[in-house]
Short mmCIF file of C-alpha atoms in Angstrom, two decimals:
data_model
loop_
_atom_site.label_atom_id
_atom_site.label_comp_id
_atom_site.label_asym_id
_atom_site.label_seq_id
_atom_site.Cartn_x
_atom_site.Cartn_y
_atom_site.Cartn_z
CA MET A 1 94.48 89.54 100.46
CA LYS A 2 94.66 91.73 103.51
CA ARG A 3 90.85 91.23 103.88
CA LEU A 4 91.40 87.38 103.70
CA LEU A 5 94.01 87.56 106.28
CA LEU A 6 91.82 89.58 108.68
CA ARG A 7 88.89 87.14 108.30
CA LYS A 8 91.46 84.12 109.04
CA ILE A 9 92.64 86.11 112.40
CA GLN A 10 88.82 86.86 113.20
CA PHE A 11 88.27 82.75 112.54
CA ALA A 12 91.62 82.21 114.83
CA LEU A 13 90.00 84.05 117.76
CA GLU A 14 86.44 82.62 117.43
CA HIS A 15 87.99 79.10 117.48
CA HIS A 16 89.81 79.82 120.60
CA GLY A 17 86.45 81.38 122.16
CA GLY A 18 87.02 84.82 121.38
CA SER A 19 90.48 85.57 122.70
CA ALA A 20 93.74 83.95 122.06
CA SER A 21 97.50 84.24 122.23
CA LEU A 22 99.52 85.42 119.26
CA LYS A 23 101.19 82.04 119.46
CA ASP A 24 97.71 80.39 119.12
CA ILE A 25 96.82 83.06 116.14
CA TYR A 26 99.99 82.49 114.26
CA THR A 27 99.48 78.33 114.44
CA TYR A 28 96.08 78.98 113.34
CA VAL A 29 96.70 81.19 110.35
CA GLU A 30 99.67 79.11 109.53
CA LYS A 31 97.52 76.47 108.22
CA SER A 32 96.52 78.70 105.52
CA TYR A 33 100.06 79.94 104.79
CA TYR A 34 100.16 79.46 101.04
CA GLN A 35 96.53 80.26 100.42
CA LEU A 36 97.24 83.65 102.20
CA GLU A 37 100.42 83.99 100.32
CA LEU A 38 102.25 84.76 103.78
CA ASP A 39 105.56 83.53 101.84
CA ARG A 40 105.50 87.15 100.42
CA TYR A 41 106.42 88.55 103.94
CA LYS A 42 110.06 88.41 105.38
CA ASP A 43 108.62 87.91 108.59
CA TRP A 44 104.75 86.87 108.09
CA LYS A 45 104.17 86.59 112.02
CA ALA A 46 105.09 90.43 111.98
CA HIS A 47 102.98 91.09 109.30
CA VAL A 48 99.95 89.11 111.21
CA ASN A 49 100.70 91.17 114.39
CA LYS A 50 100.93 94.52 112.64
CA GLN A 51 97.37 93.73 111.17
CA ILE A 52 95.91 92.91 114.53
CA ARG A 53 97.52 96.36 115.90
CA ALA A 54 96.40 98.30 112.85
CA HIS A 55 92.79 97.18 113.57
CA SER A 56 92.63 97.75 117.51
CA SER A 57 91.83 100.98 118.91
CA ASP A 58 93.79 99.54 122.14
CA SER A 59 96.89 100.00 120.19
CA ALA A 60 99.04 103.06 118.95
CA SER A 61 99.34 101.61 115.60
CA PHE A 62 95.41 101.75 114.93
CA ASN A 63 94.63 102.84 111.55
CA GLY A 64 91.30 104.44 112.34
CA THR A 65 89.16 102.26 110.42
CA GLU A 66 87.72 98.84 111.59
CA ASP A 67 88.16 98.21 115.09
CA LEU A 68 88.01 94.30 115.04
CA PHE A 69 90.35 93.33 117.88
CA TYR A 70 91.21 94.48 121.54
CA SER A 71 93.83 93.97 123.94
CA THR A 72 93.08 91.78 126.95
CA GLY A 73 95.00 93.52 129.10
CA ASN A 74 97.70 90.58 128.99
CA LYS A 75 100.64 90.61 126.93
CA GLY A 76 100.25 89.01 123.58
CA ILE A 77 96.66 87.99 124.37
CA TRP A 78 94.08 89.58 121.70
CA GLY A 79 90.26 89.25 121.61
CA LEU A 80 87.74 89.74 118.94
CA ARG A 81 85.51 92.81 119.32
CA GLN A 82 81.37 91.96 119.18
CA SER A 83 80.17 93.18 115.74
CA ASN A 84 77.27 95.61 115.80
CA HIS A 85 74.99 93.38 113.74
#
């Protein structure tokens, strides 16, 4: 399910031209609320935010694996890193 959520976050950023506010990302992701099983989480928005931070080398929470997102420098605005393929 995590992989599906990451793809949905990437689609949200692509939909908004490569960068978006957390609010815009949440709105986009929420359309797939049940498909993504977000009802499993007490605070699904915090879970989405956690996944973004875990996959961004700009965050202290970076998990060291896939570096998918970047901080634009504006609070709450994230961007999609370009893939290497």
